[in-house]
PDB file of C-alpha atoms in Angstrom:
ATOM      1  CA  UNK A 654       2.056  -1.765  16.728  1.00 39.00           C
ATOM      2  CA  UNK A 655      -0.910  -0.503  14.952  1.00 36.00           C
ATOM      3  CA  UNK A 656      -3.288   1.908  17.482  1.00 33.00           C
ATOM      4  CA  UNK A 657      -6.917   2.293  16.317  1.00 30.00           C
ATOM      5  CA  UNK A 658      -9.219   5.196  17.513  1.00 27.00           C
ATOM      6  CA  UNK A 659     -12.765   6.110  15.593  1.00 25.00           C
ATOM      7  CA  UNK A 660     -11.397   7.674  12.567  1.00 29.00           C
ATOM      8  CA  UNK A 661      -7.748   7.608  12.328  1.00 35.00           C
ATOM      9  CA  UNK A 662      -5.019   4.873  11.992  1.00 40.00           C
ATOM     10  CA  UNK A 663      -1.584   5.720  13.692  1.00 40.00           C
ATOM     11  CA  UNK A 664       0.766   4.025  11.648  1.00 44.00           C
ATOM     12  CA  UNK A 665       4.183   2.855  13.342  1.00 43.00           C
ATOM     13  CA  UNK A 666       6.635   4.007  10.844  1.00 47.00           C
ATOM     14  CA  UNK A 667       9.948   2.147  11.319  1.00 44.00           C
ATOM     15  CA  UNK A 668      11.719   3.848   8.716  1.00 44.00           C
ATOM     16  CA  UNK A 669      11.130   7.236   9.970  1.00 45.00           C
ATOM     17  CA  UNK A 670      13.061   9.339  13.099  1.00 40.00           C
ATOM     18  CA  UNK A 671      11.078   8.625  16.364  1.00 42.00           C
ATOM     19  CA  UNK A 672       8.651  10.544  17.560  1.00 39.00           C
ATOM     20  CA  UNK A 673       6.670  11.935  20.824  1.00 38.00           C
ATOM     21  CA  UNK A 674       3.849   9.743  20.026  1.00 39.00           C
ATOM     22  CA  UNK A 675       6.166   6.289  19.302  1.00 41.00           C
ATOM     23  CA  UNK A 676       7.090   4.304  21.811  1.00 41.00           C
ATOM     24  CA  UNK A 677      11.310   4.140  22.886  1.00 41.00           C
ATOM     25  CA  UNK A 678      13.439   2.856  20.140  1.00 42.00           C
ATOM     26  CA  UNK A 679      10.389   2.876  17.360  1.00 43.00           C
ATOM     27  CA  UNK A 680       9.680   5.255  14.658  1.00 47.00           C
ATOM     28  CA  UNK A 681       7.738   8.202  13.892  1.00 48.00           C
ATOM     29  CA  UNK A 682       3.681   7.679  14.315  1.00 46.00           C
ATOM     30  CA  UNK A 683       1.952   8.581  10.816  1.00 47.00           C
ATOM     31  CA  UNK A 684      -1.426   9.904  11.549  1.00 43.00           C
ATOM     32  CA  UNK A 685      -3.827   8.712   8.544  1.00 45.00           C
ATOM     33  CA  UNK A 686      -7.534   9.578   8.596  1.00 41.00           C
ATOM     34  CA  UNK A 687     -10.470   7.188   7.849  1.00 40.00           C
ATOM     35  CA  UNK A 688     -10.862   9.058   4.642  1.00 41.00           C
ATOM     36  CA  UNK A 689      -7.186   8.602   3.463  1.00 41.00           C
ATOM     37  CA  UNK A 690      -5.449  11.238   3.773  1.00 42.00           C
ATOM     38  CA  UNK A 691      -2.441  12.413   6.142  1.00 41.00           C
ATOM     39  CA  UNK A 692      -3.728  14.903   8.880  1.00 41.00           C
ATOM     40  CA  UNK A 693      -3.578  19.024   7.660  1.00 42.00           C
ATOM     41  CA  UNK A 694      -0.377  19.323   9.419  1.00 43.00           C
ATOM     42  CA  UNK A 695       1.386  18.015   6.737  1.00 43.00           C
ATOM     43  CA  UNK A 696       3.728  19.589   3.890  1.00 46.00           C
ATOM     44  CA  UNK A 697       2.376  17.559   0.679  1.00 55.00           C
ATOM     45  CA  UNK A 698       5.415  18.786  -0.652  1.00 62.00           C
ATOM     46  CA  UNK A 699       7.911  15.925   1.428  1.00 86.00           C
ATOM     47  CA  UNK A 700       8.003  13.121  -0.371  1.00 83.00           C
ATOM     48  CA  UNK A 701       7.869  11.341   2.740  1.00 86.00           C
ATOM     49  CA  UNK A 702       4.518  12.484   3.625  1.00 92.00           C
ATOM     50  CA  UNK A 703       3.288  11.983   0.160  1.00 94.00           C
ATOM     51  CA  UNK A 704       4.533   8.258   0.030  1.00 95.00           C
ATOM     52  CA  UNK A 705       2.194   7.780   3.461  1.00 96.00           C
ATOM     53  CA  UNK A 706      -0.579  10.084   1.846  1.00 96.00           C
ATOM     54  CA  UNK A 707      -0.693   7.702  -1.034  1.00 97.00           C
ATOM     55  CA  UNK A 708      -0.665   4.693   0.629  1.00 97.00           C
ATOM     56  CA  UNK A 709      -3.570   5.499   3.034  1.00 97.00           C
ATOM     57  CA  UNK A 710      -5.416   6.117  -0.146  1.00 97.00           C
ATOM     58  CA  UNK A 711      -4.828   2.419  -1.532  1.00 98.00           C
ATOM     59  CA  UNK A 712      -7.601   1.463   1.356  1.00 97.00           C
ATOM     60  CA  UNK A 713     -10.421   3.803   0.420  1.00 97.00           C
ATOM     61  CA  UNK A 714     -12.113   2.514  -2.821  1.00 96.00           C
ATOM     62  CA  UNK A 715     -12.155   5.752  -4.013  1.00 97.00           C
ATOM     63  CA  UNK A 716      -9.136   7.068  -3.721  1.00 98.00           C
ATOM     64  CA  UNK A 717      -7.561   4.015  -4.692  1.00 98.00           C
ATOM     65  CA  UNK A 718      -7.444   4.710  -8.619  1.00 97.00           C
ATOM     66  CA  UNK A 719      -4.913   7.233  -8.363  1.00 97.00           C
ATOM     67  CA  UNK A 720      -2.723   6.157  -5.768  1.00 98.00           C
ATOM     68  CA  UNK A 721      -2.156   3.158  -7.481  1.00 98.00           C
ATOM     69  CA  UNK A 722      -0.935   4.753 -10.711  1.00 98.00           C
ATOM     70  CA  UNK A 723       0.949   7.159  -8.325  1.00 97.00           C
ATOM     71  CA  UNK A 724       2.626   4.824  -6.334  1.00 98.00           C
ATOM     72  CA  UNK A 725       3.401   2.143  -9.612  1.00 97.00           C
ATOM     73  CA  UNK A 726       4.778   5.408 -11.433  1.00 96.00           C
ATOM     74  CA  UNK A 727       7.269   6.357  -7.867  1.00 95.00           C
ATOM     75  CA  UNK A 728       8.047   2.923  -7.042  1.00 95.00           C
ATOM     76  CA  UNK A 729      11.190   2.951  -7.510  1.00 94.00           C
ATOM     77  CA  UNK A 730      12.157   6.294  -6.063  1.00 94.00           C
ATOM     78  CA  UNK A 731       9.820   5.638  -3.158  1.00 92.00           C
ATOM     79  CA  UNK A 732      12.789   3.823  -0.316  1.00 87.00           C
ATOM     80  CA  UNK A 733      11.352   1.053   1.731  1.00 94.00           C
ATOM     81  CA  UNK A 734       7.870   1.519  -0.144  1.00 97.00           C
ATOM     82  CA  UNK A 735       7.583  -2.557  -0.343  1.00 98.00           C
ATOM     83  CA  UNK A 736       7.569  -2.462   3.895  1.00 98.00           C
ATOM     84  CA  UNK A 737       5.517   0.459   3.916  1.00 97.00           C
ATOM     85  CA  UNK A 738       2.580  -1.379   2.113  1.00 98.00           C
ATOM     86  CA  UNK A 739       3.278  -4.823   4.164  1.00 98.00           C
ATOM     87  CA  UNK A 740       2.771  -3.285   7.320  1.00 97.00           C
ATOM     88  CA  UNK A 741       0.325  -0.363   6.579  1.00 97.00           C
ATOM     89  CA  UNK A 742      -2.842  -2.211   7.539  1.00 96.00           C
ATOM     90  CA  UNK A 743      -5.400  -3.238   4.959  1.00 97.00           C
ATOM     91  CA  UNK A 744      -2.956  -2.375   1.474  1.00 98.00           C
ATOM     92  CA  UNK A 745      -2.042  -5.811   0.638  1.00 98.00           C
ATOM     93  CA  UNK A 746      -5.776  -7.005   1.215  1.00 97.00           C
ATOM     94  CA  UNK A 747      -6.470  -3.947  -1.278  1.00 98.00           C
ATOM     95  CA  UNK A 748      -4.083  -4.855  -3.656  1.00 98.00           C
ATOM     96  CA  UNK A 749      -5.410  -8.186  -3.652  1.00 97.00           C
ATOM     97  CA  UNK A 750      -8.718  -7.056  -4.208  1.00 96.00           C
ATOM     98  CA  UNK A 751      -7.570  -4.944  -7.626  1.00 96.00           C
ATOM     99  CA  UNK A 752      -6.341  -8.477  -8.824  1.00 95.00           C
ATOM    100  CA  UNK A 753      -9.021 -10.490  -7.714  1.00 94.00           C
ATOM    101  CA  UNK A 754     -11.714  -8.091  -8.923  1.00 95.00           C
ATOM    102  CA  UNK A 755     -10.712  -8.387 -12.570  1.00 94.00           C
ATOM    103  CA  UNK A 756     -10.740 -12.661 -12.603  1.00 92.00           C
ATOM    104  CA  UNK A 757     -14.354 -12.712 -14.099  1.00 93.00           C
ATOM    105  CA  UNK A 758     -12.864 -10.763 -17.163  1.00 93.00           C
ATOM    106  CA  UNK A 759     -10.690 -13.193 -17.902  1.00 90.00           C
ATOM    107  CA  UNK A 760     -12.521 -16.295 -19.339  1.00 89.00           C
ATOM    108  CA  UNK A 761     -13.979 -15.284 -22.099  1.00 90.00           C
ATOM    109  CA  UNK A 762     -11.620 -12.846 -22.004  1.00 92.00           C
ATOM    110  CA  UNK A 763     -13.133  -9.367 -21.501  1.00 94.00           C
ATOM    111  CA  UNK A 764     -10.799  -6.896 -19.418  1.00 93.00           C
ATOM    112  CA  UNK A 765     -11.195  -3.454 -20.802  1.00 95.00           C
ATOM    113  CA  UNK A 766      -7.649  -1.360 -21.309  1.00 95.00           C
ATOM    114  CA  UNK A 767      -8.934   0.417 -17.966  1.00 96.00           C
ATOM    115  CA  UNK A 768      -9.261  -2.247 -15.813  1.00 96.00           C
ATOM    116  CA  UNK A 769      -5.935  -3.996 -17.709  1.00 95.00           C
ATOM    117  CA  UNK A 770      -3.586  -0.789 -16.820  1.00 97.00           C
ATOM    118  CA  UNK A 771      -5.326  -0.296 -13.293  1.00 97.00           C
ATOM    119  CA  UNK A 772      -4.671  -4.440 -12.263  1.00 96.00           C
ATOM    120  CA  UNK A 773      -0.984  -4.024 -13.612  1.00 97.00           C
ATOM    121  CA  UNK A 774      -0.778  -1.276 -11.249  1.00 98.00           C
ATOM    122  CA  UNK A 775      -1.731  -3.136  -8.247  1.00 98.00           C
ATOM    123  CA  UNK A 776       0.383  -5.966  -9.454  1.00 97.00           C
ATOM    124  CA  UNK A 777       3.653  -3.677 -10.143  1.00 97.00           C
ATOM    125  CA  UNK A 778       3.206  -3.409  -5.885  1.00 98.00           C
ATOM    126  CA  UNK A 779       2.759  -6.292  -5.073  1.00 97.00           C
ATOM    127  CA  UNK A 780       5.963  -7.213  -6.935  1.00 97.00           C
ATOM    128  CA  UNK A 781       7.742  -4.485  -5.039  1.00 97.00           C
ATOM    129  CA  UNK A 782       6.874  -6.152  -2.127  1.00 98.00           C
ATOM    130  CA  UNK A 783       7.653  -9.217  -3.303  1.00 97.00           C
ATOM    131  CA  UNK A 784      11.644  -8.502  -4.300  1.00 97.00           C
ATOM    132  CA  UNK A 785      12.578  -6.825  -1.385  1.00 97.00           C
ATOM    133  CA  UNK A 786      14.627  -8.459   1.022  1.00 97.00           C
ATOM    134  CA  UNK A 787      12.561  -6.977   4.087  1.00 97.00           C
ATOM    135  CA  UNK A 788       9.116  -8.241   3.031  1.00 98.00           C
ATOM    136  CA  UNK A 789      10.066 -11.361   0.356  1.00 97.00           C
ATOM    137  CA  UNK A 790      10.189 -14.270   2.860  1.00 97.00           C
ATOM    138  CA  UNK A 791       6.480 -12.999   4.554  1.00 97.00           C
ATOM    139  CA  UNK A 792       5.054 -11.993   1.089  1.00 97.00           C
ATOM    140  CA  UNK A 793       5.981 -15.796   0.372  1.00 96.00           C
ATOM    141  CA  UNK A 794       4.952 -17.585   3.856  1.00 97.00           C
ATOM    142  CA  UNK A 795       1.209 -15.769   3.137  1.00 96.00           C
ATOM    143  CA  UNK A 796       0.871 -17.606  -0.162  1.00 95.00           C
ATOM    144  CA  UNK A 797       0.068 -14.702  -1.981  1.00 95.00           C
ATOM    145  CA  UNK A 798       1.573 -16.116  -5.181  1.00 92.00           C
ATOM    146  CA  UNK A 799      -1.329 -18.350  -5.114  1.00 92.00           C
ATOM    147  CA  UNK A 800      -4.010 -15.392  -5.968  1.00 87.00           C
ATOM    148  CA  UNK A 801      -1.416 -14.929  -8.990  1.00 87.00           C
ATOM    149  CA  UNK A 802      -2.147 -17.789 -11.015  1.00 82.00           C
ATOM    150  CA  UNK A 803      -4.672 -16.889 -13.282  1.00 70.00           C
ATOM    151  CA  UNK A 804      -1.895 -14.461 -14.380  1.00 59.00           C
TER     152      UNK A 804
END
């Protein structure tokens, strides 16, 4: 369950121990400003709360550079990142957006090293997504493959 107020998204964290705020038998409720960034009672220091920091960012356009190349560069060291950015609302339609954003450099070709490094980015997570077993089978049942093509 995702639980909207004015500025803030809760995020349901599944992966996390539970919480006050989450409901019996769910996980720990990530608190993640309109602006994205974790709440000031965070330690930016916990990996954990960094992984969440960075993928609130992915949703604000300007913000979005950075956790990108963050989050391609941790990937792998990130667990459960690919069902992190499935469920966290609005980072696949982001992600999407990097990719789809760059089509009208392609023909005649045109993409600038910048834009090249920063769509591979985007890419690298969606293919995280894409091989885990968690998030595979409804990464493939939303056709997202399809916005792939042109690549």
């Amino acid at each position: 369950h995702r639980h909207f107020i004015i500025s803030r998204l809760y995020i349901n964290c599944p992966f996390c121990a539970p919480s006050s705020m989450a409901a019996p038998g769910q996980g720990n409720m990530h608190v993640v400003s309109g602006h994205g960034s974790v709440n000031a009672n965070r330690n930016i220091a916990s990996p954990q709360n960094l992984k969440f920091q960075l993928v609130a960012e992915l949703v604000n356009p300007d913000l979005r550079e950075k956790a990108l190349l963050e989050l391609s560069k941790k990937r792998e060291t990130f667990d459960d990142l690919a069902p992190i950015l499935w469920h966290s609302f609005g980072t696949i339609a982001a992600l999407l957006q990097e990719i789809v954003s760059i089509y009208p450099h392609l023909s005649p070709p045109g993409l600038t090293a910048h834009a090249s490094n920063r769509v591979c980015n985007a890419l690298a997570l969606l293919q995280c997504v894409a091989s885990h077993r968690e998030t595979r089978t409804s990464f493939l049942n939303a056709q997202i493959p399809l916005y792939l093509y042109p690549f």
